Short mmCIF file of C-alpha atoms in Angstrom, two decimals:
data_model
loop_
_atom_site.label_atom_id
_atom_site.label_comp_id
_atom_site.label_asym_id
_atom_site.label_seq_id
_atom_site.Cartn_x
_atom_site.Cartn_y
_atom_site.Cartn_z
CA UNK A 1 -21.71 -0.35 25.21
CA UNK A 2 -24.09 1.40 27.40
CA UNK A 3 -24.06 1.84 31.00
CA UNK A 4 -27.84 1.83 32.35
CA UNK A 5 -28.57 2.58 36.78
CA UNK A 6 -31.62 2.26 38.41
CA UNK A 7 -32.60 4.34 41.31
CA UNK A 8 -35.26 5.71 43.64
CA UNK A 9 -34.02 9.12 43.04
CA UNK A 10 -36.06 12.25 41.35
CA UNK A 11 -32.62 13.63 40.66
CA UNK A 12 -28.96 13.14 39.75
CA UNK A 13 -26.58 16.33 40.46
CA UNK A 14 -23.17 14.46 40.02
CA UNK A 15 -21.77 10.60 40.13
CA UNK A 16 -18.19 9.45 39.95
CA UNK A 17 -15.86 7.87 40.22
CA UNK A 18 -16.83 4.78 38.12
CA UNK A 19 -14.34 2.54 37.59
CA UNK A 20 -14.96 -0.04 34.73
CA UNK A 21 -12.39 -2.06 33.86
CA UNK A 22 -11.81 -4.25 30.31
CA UNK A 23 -9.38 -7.05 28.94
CA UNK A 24 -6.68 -4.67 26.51
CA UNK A 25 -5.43 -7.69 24.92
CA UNK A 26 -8.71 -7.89 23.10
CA UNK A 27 -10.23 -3.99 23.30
CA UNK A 28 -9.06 -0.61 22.77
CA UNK A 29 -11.18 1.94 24.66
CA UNK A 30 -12.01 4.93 22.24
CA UNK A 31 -14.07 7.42 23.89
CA UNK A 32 -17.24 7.77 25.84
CA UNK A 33 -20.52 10.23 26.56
CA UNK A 34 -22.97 11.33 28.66
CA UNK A 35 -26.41 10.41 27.68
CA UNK A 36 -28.49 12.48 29.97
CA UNK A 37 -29.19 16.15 30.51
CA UNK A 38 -28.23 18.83 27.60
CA UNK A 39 -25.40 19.74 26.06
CA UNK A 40 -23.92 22.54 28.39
CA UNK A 41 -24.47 19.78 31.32
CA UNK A 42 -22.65 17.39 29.75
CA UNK A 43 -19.44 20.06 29.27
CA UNK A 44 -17.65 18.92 32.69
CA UNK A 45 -17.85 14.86 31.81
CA UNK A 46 -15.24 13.11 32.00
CA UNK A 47 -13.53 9.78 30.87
CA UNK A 48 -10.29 8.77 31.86
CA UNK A 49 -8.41 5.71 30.19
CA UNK A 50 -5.45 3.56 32.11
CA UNK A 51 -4.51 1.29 28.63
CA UNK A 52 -1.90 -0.76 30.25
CA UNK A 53 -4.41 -1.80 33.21
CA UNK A 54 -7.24 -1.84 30.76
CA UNK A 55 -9.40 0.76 32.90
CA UNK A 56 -11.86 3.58 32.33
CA UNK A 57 -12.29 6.22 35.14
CA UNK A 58 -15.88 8.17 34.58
CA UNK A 59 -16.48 11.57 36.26
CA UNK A 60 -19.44 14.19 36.66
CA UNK A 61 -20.63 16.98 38.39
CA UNK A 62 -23.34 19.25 37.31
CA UNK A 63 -21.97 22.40 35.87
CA UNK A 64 -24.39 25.58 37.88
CA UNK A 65 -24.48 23.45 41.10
CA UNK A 66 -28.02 22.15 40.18
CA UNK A 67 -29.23 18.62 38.71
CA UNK A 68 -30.76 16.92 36.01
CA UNK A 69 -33.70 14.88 36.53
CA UNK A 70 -34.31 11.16 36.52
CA UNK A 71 -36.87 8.55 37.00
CA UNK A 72 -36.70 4.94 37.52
CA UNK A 73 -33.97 3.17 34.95
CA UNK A 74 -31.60 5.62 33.27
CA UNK A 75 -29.26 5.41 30.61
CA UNK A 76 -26.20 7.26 31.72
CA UNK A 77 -23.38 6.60 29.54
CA UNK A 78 -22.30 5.38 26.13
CA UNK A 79 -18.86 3.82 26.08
CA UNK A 80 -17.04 2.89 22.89
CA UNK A 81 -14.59 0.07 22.45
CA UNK A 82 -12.73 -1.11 19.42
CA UNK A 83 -11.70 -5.15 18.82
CA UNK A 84 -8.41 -6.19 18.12
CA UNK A 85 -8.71 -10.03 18.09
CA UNK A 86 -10.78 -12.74 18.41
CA UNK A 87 -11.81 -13.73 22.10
CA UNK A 88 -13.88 -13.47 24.80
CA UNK A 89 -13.44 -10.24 26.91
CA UNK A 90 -15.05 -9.09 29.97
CA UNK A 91 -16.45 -5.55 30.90
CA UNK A 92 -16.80 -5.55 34.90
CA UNK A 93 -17.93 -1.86 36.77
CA UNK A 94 -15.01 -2.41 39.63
CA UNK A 95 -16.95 0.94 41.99
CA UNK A 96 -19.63 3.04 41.27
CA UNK A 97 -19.59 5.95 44.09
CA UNK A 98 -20.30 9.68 44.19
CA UNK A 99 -23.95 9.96 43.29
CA UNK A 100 -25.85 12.48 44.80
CA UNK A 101 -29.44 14.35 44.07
CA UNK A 102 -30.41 18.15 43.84
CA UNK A 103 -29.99 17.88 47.72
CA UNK A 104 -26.73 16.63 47.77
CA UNK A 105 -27.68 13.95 49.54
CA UNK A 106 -25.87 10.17 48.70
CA UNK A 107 -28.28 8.03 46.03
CA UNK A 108 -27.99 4.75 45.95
CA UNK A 109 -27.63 3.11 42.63
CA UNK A 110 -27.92 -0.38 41.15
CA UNK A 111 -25.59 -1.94 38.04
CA UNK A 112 -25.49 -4.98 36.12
CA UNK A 113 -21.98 -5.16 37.70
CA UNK A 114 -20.31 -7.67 34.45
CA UNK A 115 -20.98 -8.41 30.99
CA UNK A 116 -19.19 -10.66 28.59
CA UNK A 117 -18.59 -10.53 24.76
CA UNK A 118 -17.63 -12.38 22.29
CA UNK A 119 -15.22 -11.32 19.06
CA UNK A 120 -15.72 -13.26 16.17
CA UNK A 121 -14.05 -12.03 12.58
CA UNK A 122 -16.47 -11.78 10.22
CA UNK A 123 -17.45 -14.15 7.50
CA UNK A 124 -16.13 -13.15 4.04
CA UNK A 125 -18.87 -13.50 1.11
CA UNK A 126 -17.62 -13.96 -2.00
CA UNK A 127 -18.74 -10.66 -4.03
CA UNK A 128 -18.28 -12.67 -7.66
CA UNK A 129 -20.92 -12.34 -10.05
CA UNK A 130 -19.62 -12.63 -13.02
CA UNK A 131 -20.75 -16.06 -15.87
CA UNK A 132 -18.38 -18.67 -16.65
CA UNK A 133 -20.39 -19.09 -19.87
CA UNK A 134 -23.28 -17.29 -21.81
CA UNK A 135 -25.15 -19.12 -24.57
CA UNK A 136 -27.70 -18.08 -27.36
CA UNK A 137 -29.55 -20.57 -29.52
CA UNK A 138 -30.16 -19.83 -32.29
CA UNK A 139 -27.75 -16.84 -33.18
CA UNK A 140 -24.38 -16.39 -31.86
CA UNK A 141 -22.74 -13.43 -29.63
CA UNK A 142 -21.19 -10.84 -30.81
CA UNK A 143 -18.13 -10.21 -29.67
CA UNK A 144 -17.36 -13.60 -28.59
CA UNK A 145 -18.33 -14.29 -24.51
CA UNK A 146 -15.57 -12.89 -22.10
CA UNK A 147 -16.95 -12.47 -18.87
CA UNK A 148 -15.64 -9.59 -17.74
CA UNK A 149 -17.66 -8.10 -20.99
CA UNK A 150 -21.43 -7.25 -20.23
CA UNK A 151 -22.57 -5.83 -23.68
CA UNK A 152 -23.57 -8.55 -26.15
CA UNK A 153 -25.76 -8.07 -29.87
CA UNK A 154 -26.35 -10.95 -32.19
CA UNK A 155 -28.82 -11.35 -35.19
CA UNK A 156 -31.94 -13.37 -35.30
CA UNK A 157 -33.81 -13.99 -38.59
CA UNK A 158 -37.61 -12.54 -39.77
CA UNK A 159 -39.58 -15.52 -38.25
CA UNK A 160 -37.64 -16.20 -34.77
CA UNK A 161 -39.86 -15.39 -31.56
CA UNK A 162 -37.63 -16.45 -29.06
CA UNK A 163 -33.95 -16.89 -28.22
CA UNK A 164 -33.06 -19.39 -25.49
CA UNK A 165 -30.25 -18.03 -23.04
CA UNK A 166 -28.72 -20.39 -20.91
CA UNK A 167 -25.82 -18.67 -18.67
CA UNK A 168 -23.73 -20.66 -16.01
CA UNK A 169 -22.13 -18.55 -12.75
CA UNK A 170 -18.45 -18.51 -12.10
CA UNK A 171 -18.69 -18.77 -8.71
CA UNK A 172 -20.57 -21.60 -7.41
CA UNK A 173 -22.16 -19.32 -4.20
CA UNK A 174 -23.45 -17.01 -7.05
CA UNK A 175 -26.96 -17.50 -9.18
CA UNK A 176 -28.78 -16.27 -12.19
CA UNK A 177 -32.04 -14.41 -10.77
CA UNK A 178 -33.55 -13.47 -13.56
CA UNK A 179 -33.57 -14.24 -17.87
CA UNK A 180 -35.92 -11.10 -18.91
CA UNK A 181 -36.50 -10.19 -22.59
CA UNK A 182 -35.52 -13.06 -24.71
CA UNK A 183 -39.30 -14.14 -26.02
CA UNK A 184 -42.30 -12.32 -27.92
CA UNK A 185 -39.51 -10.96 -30.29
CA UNK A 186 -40.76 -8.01 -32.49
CA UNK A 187 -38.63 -6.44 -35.84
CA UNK A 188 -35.84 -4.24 -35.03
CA UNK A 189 -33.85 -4.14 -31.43
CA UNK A 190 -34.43 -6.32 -28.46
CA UNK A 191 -32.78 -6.01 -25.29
CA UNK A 192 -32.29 -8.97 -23.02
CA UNK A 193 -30.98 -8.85 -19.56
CA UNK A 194 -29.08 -11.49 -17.52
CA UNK A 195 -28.75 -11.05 -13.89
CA UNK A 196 -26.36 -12.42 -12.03
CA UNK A 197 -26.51 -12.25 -7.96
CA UNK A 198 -23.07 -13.04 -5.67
CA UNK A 199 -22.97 -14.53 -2.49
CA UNK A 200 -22.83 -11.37 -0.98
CA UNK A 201 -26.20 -9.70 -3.10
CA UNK A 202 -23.95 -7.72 -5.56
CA UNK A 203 -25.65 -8.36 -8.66
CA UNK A 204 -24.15 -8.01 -12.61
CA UNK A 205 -26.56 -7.23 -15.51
CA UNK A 206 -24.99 -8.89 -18.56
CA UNK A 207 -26.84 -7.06 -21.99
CA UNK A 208 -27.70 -8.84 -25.08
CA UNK A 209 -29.21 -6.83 -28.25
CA UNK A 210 -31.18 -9.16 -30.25
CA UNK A 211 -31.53 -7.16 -33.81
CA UNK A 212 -34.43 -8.59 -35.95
CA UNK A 213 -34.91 -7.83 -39.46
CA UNK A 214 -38.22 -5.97 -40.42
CA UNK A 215 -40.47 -8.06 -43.17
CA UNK A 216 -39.79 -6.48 -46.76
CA UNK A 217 -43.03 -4.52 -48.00
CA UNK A 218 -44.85 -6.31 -50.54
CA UNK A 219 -45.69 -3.60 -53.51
CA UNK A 220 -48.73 -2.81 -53.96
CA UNK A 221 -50.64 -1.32 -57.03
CA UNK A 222 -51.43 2.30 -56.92
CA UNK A 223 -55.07 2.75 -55.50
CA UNK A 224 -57.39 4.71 -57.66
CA UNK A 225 -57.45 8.20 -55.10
CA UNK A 226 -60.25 7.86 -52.83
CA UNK A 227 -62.61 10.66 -50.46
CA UNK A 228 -60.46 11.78 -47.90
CA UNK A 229 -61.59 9.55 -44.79
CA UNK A 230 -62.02 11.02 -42.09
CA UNK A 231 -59.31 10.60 -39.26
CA UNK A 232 -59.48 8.05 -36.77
CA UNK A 233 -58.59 8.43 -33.05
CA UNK A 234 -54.91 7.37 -32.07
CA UNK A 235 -55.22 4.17 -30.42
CA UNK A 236 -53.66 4.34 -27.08
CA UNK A 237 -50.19 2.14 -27.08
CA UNK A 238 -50.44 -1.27 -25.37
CA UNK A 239 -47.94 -2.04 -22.34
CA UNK A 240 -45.09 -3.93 -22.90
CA UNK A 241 -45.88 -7.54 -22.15
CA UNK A 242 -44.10 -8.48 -19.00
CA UNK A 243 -41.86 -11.93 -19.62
CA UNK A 244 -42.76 -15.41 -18.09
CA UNK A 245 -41.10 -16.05 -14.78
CA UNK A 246 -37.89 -18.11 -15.71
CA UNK A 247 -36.73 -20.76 -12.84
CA UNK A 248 -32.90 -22.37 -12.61
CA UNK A 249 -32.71 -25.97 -13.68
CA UNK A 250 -29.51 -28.45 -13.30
CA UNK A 251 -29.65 -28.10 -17.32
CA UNK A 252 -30.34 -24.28 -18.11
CA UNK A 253 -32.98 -22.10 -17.11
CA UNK A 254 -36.59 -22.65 -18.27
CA UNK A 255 -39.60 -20.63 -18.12
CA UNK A 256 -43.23 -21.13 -16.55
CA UNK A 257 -45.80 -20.81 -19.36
CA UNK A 258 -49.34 -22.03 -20.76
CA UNK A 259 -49.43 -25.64 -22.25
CA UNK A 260 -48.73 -25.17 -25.90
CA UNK A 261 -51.20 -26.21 -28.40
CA UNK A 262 -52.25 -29.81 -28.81
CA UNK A 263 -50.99 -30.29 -25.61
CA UNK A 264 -53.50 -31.19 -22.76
CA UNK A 265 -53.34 -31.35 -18.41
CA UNK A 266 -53.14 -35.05 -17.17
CA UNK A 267 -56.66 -36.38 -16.48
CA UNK A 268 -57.50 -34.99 -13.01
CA UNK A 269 -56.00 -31.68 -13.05
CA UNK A 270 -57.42 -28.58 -13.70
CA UNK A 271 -56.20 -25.52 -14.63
CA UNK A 272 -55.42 -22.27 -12.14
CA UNK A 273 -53.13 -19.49 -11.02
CA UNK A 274 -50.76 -18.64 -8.53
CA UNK A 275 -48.04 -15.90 -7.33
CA UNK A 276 -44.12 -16.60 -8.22
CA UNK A 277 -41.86 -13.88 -7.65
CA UNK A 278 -44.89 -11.43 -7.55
CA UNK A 279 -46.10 -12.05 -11.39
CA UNK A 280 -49.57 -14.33 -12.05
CA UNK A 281 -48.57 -17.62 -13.32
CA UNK A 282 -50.48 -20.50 -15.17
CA UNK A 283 -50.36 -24.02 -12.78
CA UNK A 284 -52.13 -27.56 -13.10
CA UNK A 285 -53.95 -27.90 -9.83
CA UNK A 286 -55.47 -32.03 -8.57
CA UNK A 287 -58.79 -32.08 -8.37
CA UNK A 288 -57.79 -34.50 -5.32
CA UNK A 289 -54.68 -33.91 -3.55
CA UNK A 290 -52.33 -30.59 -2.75
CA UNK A 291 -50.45 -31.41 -5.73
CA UNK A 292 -49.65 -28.77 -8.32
CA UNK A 293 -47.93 -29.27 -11.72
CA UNK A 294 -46.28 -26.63 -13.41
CA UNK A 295 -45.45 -26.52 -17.64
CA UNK A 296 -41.76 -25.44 -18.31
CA UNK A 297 -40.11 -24.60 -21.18
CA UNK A 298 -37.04 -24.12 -23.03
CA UNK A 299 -37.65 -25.23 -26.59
CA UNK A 300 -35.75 -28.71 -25.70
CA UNK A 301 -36.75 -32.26 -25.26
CA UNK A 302 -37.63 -31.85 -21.74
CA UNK A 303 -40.52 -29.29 -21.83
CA UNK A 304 -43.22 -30.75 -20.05
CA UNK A 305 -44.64 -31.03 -16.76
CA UNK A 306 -42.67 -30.50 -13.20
CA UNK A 307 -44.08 -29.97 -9.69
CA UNK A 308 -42.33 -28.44 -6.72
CA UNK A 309 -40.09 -30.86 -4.15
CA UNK A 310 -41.80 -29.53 -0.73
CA UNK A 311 -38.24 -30.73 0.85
CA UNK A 312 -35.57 -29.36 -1.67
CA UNK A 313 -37.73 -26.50 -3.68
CA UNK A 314 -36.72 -28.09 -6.34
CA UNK A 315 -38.53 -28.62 -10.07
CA UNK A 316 -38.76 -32.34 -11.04
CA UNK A 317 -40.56 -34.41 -13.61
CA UNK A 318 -43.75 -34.94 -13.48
CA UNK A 319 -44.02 -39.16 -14.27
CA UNK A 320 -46.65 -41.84 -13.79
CA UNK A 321 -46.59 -45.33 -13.06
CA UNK A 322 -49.62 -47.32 -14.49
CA UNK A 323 -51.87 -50.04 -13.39
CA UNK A 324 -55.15 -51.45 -14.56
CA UNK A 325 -57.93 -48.83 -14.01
CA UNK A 326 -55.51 -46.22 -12.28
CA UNK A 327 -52.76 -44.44 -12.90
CA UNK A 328 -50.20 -43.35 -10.04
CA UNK A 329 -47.74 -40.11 -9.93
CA UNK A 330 -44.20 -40.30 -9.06
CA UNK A 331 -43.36 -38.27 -6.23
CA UNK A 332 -40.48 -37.60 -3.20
CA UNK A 333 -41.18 -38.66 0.26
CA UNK A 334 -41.07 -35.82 2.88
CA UNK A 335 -38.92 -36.07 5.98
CA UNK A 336 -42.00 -37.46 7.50
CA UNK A 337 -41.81 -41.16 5.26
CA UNK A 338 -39.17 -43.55 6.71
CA UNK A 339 -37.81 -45.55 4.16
CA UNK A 340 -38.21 -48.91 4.83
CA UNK A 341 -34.96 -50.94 6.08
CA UNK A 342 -32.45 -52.27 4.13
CA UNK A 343 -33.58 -50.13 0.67
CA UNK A 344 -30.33 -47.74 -0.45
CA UNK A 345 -31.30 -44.82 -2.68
CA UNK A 346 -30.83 -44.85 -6.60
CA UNK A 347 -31.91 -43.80 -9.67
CA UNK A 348 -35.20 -45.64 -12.04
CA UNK A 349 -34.56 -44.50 -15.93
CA UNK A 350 -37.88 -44.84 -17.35
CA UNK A 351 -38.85 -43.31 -21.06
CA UNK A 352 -35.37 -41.32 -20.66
CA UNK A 353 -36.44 -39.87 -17.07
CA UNK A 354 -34.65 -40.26 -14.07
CA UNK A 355 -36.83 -40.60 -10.84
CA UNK A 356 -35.95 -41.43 -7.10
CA UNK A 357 -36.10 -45.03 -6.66
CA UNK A 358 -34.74 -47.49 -4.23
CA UNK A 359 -32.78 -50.54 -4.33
CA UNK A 360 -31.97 -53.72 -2.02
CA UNK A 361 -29.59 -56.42 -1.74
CA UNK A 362 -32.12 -59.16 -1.08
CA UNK A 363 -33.66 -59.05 -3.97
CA UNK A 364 -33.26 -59.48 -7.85
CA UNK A 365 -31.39 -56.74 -9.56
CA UNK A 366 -34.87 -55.58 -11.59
CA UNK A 367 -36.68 -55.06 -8.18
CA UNK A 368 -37.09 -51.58 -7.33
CA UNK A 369 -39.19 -49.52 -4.82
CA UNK A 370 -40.86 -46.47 -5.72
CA UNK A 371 -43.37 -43.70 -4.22
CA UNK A 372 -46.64 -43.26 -5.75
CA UNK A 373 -49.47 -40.69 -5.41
CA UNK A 374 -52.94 -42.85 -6.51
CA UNK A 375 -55.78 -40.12 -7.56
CA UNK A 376 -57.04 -39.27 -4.50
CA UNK A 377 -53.89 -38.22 -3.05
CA UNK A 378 -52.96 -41.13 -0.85
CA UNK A 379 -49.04 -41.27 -0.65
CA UNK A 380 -47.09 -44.73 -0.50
CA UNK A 381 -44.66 -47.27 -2.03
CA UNK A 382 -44.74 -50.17 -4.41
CA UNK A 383 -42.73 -52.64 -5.41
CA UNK A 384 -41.78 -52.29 -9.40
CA UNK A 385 -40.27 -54.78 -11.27
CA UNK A 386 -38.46 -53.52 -14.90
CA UNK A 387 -38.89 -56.87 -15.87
CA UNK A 388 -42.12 -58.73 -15.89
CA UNK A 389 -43.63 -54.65 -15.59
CA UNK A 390 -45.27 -55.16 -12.68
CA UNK A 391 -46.36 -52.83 -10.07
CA UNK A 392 -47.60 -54.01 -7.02
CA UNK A 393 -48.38 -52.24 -3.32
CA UNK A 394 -44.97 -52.91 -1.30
CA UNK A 395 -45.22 -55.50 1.82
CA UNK A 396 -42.25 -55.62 3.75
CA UNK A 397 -42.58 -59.41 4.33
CA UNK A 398 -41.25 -59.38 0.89
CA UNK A 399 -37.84 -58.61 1.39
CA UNK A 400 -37.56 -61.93 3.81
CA UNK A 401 -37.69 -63.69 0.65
CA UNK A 402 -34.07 -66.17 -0.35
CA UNK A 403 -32.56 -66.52 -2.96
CA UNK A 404 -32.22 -70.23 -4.13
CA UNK A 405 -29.35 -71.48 -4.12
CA UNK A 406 -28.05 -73.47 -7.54
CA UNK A 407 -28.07 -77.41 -7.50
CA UNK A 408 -24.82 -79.03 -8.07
CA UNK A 409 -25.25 -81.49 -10.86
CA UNK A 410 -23.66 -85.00 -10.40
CA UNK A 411 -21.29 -85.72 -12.98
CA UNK A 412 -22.36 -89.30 -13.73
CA UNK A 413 -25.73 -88.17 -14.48
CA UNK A 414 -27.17 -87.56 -17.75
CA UNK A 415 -27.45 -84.16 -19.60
CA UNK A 416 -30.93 -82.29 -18.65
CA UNK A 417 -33.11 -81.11 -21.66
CA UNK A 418 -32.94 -77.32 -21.85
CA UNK A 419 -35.87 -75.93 -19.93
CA UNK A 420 -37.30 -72.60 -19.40
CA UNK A 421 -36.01 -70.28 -16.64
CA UNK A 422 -39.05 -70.59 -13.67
CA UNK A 423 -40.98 -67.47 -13.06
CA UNK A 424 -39.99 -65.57 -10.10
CA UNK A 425 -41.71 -65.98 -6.98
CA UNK A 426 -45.57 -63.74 -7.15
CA UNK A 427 -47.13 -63.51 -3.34
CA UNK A 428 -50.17 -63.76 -5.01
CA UNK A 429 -49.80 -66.78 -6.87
CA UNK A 430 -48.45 -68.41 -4.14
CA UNK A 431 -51.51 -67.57 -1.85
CA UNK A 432 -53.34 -69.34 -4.45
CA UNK A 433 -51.51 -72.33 -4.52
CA UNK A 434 -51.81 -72.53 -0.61
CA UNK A 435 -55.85 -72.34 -0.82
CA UNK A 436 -55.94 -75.12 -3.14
CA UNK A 437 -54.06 -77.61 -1.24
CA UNK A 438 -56.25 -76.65 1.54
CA UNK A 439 -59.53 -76.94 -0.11
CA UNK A 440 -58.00 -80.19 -2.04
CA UNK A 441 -57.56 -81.70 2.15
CA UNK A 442 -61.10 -80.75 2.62
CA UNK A 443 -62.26 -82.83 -0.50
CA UNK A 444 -59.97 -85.77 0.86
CA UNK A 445 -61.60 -85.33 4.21
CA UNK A 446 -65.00 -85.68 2.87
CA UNK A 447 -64.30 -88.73 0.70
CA UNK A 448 -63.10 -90.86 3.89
CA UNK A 449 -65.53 -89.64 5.93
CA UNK A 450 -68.24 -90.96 2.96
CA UNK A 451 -66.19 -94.27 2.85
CA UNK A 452 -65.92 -95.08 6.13
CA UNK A 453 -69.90 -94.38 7.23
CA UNK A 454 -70.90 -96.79 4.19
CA UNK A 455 -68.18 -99.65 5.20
CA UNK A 456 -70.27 -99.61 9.46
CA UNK A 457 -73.81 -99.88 7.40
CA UNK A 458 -72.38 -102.73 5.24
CA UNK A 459 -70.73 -104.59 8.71
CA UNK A 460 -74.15 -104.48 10.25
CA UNK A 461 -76.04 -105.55 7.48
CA UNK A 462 -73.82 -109.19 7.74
CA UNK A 463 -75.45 -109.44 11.47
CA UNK A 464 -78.52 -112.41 11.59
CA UNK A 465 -81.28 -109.63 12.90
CA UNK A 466 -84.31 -112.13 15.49
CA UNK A 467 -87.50 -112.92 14.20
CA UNK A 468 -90.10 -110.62 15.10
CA UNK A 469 -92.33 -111.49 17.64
CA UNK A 470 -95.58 -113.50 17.20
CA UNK A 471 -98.87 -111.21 17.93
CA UNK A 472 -102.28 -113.02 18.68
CA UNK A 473 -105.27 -111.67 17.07
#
């Protein structure tokens, strides 16, 4: 803690006594210093300590009868206190008196007279970094995994490339950071490194030695002996490549790399770069909307696309719901959608992929709503039905629909031929069926109107019309 005055003073010759008092249940005072003038000025300071009454008497007087000079706010003394429970203490400066200047004349000074702090013990981080399982395919470890061993080898044979690792922490706080070493495999040894970070940022390097055979040397026939050529220039050695960024999964860890052959970007994406973990990596950029895919693999069923969750930073699959004449990605609302009422959260498995879906009571058990990305980026939800496979723009008038409810048959009455289940209920067909009646009114309408006008002509044509009237010539 330091003590800090203000004054209008050029000078300071000597100050005390400062009485500063403290709470001992929670503080042990354990020394103090002066903070201004040199060391042979700061000989005669003083600190005296009263434990029981938790007090701290400070004293000073300039040593040759002269002064040290000051200027505005001043730092004046550095008091040290050690904590010896949890609490809230108070530090209070109970009299300040006996400053004077180079003249010996009274200063007056101005303190921050109390301060307050808190003692909180400190949270504990777990320091474990150690796997609860390490696993090669193909190959196995040699010695078997233990995890308090860090130094692995295992065999691969002449036409391997790559060896997937997949390594699970021991401590749930703790994380594997990095996978480095295990692809682009070349004959003899190959080192890969594991790392494992704790809560705390202690990390743990676990060591695998990856020995590939060399190809056996196909003999040759003895060369009739040719002019010496002459010597060639030493190529200069290429760098090592550097390994594809690797990123944690729920199932393993995969890594970020080019689309393999055959393979092509969905239809509106093109291809780009960007920065992960300060290493160039490939990405799938829309031509449309801020939507980037990303191609990760593992050697497993589920290499493919992912993107990014803005919300969680987590990798999902990349999946598309179709329509005719447009197809529409799958993607997670931001804390910016509201879900619409009375829709719970769930799981849609479609083709063996799980995406976020929704689910509601009011509704048949194949309803589900989903949220779609069409191709120009525009972000909503639709209602999908597993079913009849349609897909169609949610309206939240939908949910107001009932469920009928079943007829009780009379017992007297004879047995019903078997007939087929009716279709559920499509807004759009039954928007049809509305304009019809109303255009078949219309029709009706028209007819009487027709009827009626021909039924007043044939009325007046009964009527005996007068004879028209003579004219002389």
């Amino acid at each position: 803690m330091v003590m800090q005055f203000s004054s209008d003073a050029d000078s300071l010759a000597s100050f005390g006594d400062i009485k500063i008092s403290y709470n001992p249940n929670y503080f042990t005072f354990s020394g103090a210093s002066l903070l201004i003038g040199t060391d042979k000025k700061k000989e005669p300071f003083r600190a005296e300590d009263s434990q029981p009454a938790g007090t701290v008497t400070l004293f000073w007087a300039d040593p040759d009868g002269e002064y040290i000079p000051i200027e505005g706010n001043n730092s004046l003394v550095s008091l040290s206190f050690k904590s010896k429970d949890e609490g809230k203490g108070i530090f209070e400066i109970l009299s300040a008196t006996g400053f004077s200047d180079k003249d010996l004349q009274k200063i007056h000074v101005s303190f921050e007279t109390e301060l307050e702090i808190e003692v909180k013990k400190p949270v504990q981080k777990s320091n474990n970094n150690s796997l609860q399982s390490l696993q090669v395919s193909p190959g196995t470890l040699q010695p078997t995994f233990n995890p308090s061993v860090q130094s692995y080898t295992m065999t691969v044979s002449q036409d391997t490339t790559k060896v997937s690792v997949s390594a699970v922490p021991a401590d749930s706080t703790a994380s594997v950071t990095s996978i480095s070493g295990n692809s682009k495999l070349v004959p003899g040894n190959n080192t890969i490194k594991v790392v494992v970070t704790a809560e705390n940022g202690e990390t743990r390097t676990y060591t695998i030695v990856a020995k590939k055979p060399a190809a056996a040397p196909t003999p040759e026939v003895t060369p009739t002996p040719e002019a010496t050529p002459t010597p060639e220039a030493t190529p200069t050695p290429e760098p090592t490549p550097t390994p594809p960024v690797t990123v944690i999964l729920p199932d393993g860890p995969y890594q970020i790399v080019e689309v393999p052959q055959g393979v092509h970007p969905p239809e509106g994406f093109y291809r780009s770069v960007e920065q992960i973990d300060g290493q160039m990596v490939p990405v799938y950029k829309s031509m449309r909307a801020d939507f980037t895919l990303y191609y990760l693999y593992r050697d497993s069923v589920d290499d493919g696309f992912y993107y990014r969750d803005s919300k969680s930073g987590e990798y999902l699959p990349y999946l598309t719901l179709s329509v005719p004449a447009q197809t529409l990605t799958v993607v997670t609302p931001d804390e910016s959608v509201t879900i619409p009422d009375s829709w719970t959260p769930t799981v849609l498995t479609l083709d063996g992929k799980k995406l976020p879906a929704w689910k509601t009571s009011q509704l048949t058990e194949s309803v589900y709503l989903v949220y779609l990305m069409d191709s120009n980026g525009n972000q909503s939800f639709y209602r999908y039905d597993t079913q009849s496979q349609m897909l169609l723009p949610y309206d939240i008038e939908e949910v107001k629909e009932t469920k009928p409810t079943e007829a009780i048959t009379p017992s007297m009455a004879p047995e019903p031929s078997e007939e087929p289940e009716p279709a559920k209920a499509n807004p759009w067909a039954l928007a049809t069926a509305v304009m019809g009646l109303i255009c078949l009114a219309l029709v009706g309408v028209l007819i009487w109107q027709g009827s009626r006008g021909r039924r007043d002509i044939g009325e007046d044509d009964d009527q005996v019309l007068p004879p028209p009237p003579i004219k002389r010539i």
